[in-house]
CSV table of N, CA and C in Angstrom, one decimal:
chain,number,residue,atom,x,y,z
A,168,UNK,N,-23.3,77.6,-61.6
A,168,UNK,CA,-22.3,78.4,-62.2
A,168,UNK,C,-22.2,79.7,-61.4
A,169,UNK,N,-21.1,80.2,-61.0
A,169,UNK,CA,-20.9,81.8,-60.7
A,169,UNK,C,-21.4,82.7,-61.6
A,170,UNK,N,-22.2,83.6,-60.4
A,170,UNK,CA,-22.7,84.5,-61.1
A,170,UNK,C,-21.6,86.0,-61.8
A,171,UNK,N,-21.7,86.3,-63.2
A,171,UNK,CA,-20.6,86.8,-64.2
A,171,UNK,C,-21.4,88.7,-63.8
A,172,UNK,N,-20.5,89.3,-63.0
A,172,UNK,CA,-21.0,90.7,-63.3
A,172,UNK,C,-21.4,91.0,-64.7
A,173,UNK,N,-22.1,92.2,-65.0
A,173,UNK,CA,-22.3,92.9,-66.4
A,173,UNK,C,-21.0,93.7,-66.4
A,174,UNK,N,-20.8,93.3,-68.1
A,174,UNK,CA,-19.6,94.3,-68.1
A,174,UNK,C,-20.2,95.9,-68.8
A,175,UNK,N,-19.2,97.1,-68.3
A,175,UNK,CA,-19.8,98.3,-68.5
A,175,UNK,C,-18.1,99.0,-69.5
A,176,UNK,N,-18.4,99.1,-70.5
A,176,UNK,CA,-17.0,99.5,-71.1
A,176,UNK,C,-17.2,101.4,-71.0
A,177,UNK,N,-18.2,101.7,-71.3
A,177,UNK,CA,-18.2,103.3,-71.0
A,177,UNK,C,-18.8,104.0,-70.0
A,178,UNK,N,-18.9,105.1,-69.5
A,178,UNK,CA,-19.2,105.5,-68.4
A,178,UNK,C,-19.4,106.5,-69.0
A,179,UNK,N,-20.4,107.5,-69.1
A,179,UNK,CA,-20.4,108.9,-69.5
A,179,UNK,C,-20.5,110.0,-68.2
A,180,UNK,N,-20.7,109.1,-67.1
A,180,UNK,CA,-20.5,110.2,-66.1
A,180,UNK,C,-19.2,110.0,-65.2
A,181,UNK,N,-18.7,111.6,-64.7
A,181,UNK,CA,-17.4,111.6,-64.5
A,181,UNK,C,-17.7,112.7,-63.4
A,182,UNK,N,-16.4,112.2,-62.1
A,182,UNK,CA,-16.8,113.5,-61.6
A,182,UNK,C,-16.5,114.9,-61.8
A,183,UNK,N,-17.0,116.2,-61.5
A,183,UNK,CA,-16.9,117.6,-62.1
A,183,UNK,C,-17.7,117.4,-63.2
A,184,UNK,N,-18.1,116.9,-64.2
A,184,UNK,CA,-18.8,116.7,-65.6
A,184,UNK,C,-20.3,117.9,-65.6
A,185,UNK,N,-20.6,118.0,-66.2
A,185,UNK,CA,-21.8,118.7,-66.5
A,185,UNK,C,-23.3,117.6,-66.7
A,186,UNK,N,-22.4,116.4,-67.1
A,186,UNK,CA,-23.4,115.3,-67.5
A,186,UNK,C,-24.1,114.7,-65.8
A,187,UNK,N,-25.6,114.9,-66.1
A,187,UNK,CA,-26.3,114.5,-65.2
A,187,UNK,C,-26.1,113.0,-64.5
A,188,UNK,N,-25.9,112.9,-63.1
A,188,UNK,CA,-25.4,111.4,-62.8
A,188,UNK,C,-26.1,109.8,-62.6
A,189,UNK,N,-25.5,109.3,-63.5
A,189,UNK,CA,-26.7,108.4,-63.8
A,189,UNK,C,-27.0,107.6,-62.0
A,190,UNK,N,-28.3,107.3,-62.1
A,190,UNK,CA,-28.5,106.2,-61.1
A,190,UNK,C,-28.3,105.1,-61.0
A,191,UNK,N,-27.7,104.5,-60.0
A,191,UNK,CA,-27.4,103.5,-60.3
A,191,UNK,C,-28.7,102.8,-60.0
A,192,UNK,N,-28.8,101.3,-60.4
A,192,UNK,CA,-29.9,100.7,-59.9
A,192,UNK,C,-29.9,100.0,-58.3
A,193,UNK,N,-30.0,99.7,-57.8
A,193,UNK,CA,-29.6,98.8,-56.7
A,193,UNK,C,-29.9,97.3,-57.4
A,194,UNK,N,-28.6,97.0,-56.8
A,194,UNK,CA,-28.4,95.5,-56.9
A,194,UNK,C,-29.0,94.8,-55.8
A,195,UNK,N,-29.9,94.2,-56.5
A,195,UNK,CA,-29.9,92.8,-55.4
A,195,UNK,C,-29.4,91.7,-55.4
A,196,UNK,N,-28.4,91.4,-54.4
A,196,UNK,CA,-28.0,90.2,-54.2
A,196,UNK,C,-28.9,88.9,-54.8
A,197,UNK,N,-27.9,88.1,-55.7
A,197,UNK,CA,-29.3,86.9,-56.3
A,197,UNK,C,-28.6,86.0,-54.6
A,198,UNK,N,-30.0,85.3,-54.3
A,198,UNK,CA,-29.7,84.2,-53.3
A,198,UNK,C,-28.7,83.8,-53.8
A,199,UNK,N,-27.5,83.0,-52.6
A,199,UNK,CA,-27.1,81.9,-53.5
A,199,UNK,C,-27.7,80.5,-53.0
A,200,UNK,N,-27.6,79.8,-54.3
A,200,UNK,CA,-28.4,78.6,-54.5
A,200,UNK,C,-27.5,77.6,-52.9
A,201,UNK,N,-28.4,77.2,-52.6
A,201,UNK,CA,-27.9,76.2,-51.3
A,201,UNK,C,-26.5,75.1,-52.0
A,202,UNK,N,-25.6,75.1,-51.1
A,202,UNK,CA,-24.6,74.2,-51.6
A,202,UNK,C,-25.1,72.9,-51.1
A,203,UNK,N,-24.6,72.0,-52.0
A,203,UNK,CA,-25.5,70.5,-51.9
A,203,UNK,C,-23.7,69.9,-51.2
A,204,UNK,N,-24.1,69.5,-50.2
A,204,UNK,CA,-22.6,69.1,-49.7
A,204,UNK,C,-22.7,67.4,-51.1
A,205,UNK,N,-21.2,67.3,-51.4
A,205,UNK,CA,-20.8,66.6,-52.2
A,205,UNK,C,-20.1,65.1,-51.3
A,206,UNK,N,-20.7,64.1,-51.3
A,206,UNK,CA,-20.2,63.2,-50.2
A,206,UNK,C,-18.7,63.5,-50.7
A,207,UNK,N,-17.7,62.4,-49.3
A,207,UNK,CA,-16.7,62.5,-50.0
A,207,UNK,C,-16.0,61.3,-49.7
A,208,UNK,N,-15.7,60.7,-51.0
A,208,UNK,CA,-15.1,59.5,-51.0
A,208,UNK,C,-14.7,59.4,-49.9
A,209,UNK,N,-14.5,57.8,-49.3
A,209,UNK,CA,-14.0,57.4,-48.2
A,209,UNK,C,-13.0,56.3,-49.3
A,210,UNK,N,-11.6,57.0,-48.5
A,210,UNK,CA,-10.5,55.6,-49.0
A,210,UNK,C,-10.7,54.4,-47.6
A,211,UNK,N,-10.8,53.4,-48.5
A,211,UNK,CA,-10.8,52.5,-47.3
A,211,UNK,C,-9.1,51.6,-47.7
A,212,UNK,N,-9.2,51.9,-46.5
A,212,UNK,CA,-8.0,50.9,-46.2
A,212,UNK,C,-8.4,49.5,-46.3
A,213,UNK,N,-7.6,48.8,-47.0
A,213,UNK,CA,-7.7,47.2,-45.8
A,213,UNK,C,-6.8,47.0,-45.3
A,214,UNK,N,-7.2,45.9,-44.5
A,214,UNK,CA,-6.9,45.3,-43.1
A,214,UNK,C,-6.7,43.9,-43.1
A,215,UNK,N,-5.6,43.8,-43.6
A,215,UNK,CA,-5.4,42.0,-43.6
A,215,UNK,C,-5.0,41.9,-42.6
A,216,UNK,N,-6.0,40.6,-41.7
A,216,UNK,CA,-5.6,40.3,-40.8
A,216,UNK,C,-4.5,39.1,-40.4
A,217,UNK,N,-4.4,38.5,-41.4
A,217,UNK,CA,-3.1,38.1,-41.3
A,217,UNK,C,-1.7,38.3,-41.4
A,218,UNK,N,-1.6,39.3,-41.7
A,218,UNK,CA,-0.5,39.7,-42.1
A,218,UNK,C,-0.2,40.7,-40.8
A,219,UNK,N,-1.3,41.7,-40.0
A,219,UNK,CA,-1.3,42.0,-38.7
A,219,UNK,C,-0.9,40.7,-37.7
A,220,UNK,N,-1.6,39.7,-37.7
A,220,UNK,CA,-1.2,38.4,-37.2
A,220,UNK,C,0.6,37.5,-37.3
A,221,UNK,N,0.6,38.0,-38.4
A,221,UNK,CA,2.2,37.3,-38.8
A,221,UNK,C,3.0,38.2,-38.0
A,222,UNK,N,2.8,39.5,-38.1
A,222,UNK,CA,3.1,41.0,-37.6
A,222,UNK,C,3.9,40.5,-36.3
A,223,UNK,N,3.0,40.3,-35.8
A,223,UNK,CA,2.7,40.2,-34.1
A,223,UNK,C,3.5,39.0,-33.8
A,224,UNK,N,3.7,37.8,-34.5
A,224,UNK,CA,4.2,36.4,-34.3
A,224,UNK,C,5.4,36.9,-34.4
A,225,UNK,N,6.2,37.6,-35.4
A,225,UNK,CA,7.4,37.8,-35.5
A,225,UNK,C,8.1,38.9,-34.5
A,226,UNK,N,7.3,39.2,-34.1
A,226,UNK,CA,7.4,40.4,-32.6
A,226,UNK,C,8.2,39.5,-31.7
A,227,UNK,N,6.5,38.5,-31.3
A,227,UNK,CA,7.0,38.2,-30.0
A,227,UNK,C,8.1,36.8,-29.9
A,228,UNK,N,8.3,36.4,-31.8
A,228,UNK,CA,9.6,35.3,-31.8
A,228,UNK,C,11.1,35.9,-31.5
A,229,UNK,N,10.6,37.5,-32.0
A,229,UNK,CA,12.1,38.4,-31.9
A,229,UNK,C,12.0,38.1,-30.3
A,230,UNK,N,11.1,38.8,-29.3
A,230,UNK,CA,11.6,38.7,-28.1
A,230,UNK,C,11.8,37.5,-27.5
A,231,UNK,N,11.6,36.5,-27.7
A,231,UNK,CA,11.8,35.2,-27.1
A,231,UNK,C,12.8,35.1,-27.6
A,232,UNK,N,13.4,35.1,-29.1
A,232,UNK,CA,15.1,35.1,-29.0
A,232,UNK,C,15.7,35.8,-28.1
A,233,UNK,N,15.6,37.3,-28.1
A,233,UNK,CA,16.7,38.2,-27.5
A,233,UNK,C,16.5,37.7,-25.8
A,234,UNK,N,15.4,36.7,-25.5
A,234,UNK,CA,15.3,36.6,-24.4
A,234,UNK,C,16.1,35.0,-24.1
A,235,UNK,N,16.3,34.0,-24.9
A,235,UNK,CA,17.2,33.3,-25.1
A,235,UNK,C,18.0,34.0,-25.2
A,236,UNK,N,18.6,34.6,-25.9
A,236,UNK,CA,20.1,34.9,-26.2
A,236,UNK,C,20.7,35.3,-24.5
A,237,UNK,N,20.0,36.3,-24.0
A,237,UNK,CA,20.2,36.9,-22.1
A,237,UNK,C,20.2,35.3,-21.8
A,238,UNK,N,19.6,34.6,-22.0
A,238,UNK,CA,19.4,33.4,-20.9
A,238,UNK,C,21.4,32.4,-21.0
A,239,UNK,N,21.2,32.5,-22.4
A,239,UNK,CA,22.7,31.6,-23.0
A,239,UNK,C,24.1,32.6,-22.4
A,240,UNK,N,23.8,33.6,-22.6
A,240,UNK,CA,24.9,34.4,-21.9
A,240,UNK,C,25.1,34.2,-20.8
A,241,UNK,N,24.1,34.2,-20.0
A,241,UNK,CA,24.2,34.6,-18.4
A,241,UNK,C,24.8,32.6,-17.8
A,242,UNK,N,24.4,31.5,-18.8
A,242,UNK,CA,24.5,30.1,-18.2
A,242,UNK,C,25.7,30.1,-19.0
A,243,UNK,N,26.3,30.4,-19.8
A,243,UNK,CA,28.0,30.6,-20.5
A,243,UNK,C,28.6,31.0,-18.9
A,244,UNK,N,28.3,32.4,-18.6
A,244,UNK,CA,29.2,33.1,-17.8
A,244,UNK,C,29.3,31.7,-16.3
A,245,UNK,N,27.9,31.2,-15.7
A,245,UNK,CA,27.7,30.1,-15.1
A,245,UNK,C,29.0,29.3,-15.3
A,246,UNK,N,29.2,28.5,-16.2
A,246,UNK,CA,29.5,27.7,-16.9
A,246,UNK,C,31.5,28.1,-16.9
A,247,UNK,N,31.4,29.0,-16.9
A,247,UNK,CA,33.3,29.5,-16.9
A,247,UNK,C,33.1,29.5,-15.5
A,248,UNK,N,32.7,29.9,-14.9
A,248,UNK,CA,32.7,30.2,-13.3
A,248,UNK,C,32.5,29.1,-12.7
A,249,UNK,N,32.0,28.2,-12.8
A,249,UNK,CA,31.9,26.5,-12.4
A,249,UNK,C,33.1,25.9,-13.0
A,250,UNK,N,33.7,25.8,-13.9
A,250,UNK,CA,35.0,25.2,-14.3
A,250,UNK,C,36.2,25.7,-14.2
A,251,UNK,N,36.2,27.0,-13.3
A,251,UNK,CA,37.0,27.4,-12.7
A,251,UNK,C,37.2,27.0,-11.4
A,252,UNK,N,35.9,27.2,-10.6
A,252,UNK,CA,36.2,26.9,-9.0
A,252,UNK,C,36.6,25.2,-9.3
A,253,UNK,N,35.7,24.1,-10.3
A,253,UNK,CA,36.2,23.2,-10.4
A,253,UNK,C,37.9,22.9,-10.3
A,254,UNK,N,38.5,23.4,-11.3
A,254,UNK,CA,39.7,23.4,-11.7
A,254,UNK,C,40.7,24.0,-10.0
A,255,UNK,N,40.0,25.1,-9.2
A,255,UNK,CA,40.5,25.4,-8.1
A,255,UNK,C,40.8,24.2,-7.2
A,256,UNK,N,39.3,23.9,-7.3
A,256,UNK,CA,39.2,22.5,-6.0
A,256,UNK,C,40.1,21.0,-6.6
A,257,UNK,N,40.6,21.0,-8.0
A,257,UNK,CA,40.7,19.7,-8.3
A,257,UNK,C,42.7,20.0,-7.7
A,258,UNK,N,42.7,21.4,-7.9
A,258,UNK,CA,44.3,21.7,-7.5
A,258,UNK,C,44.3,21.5,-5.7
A,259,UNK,N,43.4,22.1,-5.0
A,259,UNK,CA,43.2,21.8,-4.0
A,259,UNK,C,43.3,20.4,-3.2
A,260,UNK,N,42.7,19.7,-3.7
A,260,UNK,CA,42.3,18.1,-3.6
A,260,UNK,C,43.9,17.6,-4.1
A,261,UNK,N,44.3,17.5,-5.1
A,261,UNK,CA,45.9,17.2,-5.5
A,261,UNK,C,47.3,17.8,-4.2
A,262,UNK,N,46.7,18.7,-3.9
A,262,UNK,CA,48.0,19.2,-2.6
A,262,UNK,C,47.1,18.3,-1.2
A,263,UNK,N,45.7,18.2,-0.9
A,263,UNK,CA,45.6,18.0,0.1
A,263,UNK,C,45.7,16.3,0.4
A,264,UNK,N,45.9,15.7,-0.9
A,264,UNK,CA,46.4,13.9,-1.1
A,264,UNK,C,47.6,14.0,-0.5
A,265,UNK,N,48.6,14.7,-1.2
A,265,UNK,CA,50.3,14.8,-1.5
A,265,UNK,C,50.2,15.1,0.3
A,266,UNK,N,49.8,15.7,1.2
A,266,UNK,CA,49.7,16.4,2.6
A,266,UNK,C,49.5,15.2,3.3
A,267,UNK,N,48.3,14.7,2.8
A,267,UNK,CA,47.7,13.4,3.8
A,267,UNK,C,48.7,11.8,4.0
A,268,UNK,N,49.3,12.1,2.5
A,268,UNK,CA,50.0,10.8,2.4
A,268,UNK,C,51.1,10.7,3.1
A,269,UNK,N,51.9,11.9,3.4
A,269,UNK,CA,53.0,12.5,3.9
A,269,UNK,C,53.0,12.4,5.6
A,270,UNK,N,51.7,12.3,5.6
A,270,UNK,CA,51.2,12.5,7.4
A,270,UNK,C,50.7,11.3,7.9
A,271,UNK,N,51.3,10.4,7.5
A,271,UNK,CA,51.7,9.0,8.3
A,271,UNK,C,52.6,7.7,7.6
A,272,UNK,N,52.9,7.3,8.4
A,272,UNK,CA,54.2,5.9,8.1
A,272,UNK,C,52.8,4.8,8.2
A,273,UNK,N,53.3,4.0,7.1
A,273,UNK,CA,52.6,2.7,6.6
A,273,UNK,C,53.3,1.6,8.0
A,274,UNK,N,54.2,1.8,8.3
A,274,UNK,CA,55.0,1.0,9.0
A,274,UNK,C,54.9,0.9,10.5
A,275,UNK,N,54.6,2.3,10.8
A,275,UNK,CA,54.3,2.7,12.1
A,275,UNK,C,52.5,2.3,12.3
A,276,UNK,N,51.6,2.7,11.7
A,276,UNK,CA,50.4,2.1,11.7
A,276,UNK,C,50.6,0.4,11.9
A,277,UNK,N,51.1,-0.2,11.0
A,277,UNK,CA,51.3,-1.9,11.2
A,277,UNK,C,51.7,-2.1,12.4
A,278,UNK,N,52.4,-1.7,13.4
A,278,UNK,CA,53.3,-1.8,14.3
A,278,UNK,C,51.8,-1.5,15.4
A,279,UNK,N,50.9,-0.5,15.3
A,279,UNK,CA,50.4,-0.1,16.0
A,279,UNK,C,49.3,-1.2,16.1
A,280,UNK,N,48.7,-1.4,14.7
A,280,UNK,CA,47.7,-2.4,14.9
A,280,UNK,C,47.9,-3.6,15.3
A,281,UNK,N,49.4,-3.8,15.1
A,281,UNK,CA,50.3,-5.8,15.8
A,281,UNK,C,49.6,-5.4,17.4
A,282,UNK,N,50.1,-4.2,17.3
A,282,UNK,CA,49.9,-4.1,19.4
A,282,UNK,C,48.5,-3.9,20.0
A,283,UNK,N,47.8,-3.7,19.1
A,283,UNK,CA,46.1,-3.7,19.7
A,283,UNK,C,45.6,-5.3,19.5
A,284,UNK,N,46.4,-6.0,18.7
A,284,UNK,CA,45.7,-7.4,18.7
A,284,UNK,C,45.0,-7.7,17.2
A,285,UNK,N,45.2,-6.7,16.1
A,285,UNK,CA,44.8,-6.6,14.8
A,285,UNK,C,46.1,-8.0,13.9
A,286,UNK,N,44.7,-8.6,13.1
A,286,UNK,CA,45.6,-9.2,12.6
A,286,UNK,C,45.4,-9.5,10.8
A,287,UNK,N,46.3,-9.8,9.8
A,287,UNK,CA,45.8,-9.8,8.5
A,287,UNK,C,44.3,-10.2,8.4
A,288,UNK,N,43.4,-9.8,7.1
A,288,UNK,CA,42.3,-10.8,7.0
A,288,UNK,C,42.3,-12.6,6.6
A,289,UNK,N,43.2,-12.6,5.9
A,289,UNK,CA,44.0,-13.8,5.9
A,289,UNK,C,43.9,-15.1,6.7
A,290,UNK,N,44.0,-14.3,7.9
A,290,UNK,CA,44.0,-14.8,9.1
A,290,UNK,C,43.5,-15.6,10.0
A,291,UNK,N,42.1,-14.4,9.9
A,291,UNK,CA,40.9,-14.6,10.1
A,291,UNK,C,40.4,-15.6,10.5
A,292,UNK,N,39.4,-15.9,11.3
A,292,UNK,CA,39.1,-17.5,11.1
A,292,UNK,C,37.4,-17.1,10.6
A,293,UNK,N,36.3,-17.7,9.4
A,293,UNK,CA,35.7,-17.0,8.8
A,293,UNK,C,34.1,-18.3,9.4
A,294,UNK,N,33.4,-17.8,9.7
A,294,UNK,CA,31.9,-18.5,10.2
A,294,UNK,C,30.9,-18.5,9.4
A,295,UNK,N,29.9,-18.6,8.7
A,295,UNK,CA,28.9,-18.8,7.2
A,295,UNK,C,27.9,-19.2,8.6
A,296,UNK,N,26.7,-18.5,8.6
A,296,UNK,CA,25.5,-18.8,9.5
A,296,UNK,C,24.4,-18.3,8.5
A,297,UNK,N,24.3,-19.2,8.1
A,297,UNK,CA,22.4,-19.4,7.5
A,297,UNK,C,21.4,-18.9,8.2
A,298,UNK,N,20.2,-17.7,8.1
A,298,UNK,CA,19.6,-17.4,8.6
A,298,UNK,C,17.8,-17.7,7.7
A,299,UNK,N,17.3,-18.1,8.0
A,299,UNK,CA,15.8,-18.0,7.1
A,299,UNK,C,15.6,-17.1,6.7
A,300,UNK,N,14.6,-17.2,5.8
A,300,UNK,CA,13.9,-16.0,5.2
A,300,UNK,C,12.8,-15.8,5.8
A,301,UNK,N,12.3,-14.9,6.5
A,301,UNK,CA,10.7,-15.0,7.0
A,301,UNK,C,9.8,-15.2,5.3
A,302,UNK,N,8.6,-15.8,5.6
A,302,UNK,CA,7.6,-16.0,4.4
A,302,UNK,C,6.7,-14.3,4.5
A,303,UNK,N,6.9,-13.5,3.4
A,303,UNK,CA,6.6,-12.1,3.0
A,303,UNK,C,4.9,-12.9,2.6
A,304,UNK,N,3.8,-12.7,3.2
A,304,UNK,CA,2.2,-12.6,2.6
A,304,UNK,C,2.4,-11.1,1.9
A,305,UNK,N,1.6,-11.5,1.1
A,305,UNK,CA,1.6,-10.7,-0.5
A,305,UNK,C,0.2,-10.0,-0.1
A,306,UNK,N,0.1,-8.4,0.4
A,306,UNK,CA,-1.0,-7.7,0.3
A,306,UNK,C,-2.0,-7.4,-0.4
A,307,UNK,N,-2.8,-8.3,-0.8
A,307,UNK,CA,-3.9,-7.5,-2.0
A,307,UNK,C,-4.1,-6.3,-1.9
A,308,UNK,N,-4.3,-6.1,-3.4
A,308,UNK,CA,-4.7,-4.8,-4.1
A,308,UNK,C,-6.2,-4.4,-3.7
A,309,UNK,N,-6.4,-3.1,-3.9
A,309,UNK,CA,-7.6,-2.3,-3.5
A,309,UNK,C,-8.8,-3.3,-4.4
A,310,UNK,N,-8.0,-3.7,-5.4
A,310,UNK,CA,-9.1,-4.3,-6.7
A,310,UNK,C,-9.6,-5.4,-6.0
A,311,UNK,N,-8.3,-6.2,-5.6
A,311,UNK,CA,-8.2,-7.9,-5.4
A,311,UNK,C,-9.4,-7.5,-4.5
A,312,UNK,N,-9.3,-6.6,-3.3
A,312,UNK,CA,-10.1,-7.1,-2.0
A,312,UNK,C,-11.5,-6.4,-3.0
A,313,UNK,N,-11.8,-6.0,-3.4
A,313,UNK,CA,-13.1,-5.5,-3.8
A,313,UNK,C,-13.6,-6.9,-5.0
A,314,UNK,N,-12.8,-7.4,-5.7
A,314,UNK,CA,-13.3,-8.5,-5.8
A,314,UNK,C,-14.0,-9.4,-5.2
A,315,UNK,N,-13.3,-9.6,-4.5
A,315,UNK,CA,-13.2,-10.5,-3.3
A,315,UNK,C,-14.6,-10.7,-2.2
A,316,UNK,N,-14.9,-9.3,-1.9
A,316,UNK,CA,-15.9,-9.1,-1.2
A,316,UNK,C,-16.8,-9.0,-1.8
A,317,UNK,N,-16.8,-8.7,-3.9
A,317,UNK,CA,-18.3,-8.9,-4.4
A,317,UNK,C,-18.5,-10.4,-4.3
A,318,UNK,N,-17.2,-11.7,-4.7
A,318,UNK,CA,-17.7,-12.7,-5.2
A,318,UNK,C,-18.5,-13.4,-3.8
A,319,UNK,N,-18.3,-12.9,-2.5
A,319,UNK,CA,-18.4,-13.6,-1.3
A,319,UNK,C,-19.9,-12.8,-1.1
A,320,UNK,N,-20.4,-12.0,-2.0
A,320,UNK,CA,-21.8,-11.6,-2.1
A,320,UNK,C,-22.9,-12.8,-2.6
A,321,UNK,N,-22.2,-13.3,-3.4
A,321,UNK,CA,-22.8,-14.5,-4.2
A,321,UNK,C,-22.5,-16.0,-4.0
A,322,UNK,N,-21.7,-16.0,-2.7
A,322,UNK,CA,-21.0,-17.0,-2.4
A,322,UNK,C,-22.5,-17.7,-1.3
């Protein structure tokens, strides 16, 4: 407990007074008593570790989306840009038929081929010549010959 001064309600000495001045006593400080340190509660947290774990899973599922998502954008943008040049080259390819077909006579080639000696297939006179088969020997296997060479141990 704190120590409670004495209470003094009267005083009969004053300064200028006639009345002789009292002495005081000297005070001696009482020791004070050693403070006992008071532990102090520890809040403990917990620490579920699964829920730190779920934590973490849902992290790195966020970034593997957002890292899909970059990936689907970027093979879209691929994907319009490929069916365009397509669509370029298929217009390309359509004028350069219409160009080729234009740049020769069916009639004039016939004419040309009568005069080198070309003649229908029709024509043709057709020969069938039979040739053999050579006989393919059949390579044994790494197994077959390792057989082979045990049974010829015992042979």
């Amino acid at each position: 407990m704190a120590h409670k001064p004495e209470i003094q309600y009267v005083r009969y000495y004053s300064a200028g007074s006639a009345a002789k001045a009292l002495r005081s006593q000297p005070v001696q400080p009482e020791p004070l008593p050693k403070q006992v340190k008071i532990p102090e509660k520890r809040i403990l947290v917990p620490f579920d570790s699964i829920s730190v774990f779920g934590t973490a899973v849902a992290l790195v599922m966020l970034v593997c989306m957002l890292v899909g998502i970059f990936q689907l954008t970027g093979t879209n943008r691929e994907i319009a840009r490929t069916q365009s040049a397509i669509s370029a080259l298929k217009a390309e390819n359509t004028r350069l038929q219409l160009e080729y077909q234009e740049s020769y006579d069916l009639d004039a080639v016939k004419t040309a081929a009568a005069s080198m000696g070309m003649i229908p297939k029709e024509q043709a006179r057709h020969i069938t010549i039979k040739i053999p088969e050579p006989v393919v020997e059949e390579e044994t296997t790494w197994w077959e010959s390792f057989v082979m060479d045990f049974m010829e141990l015992f042979a």
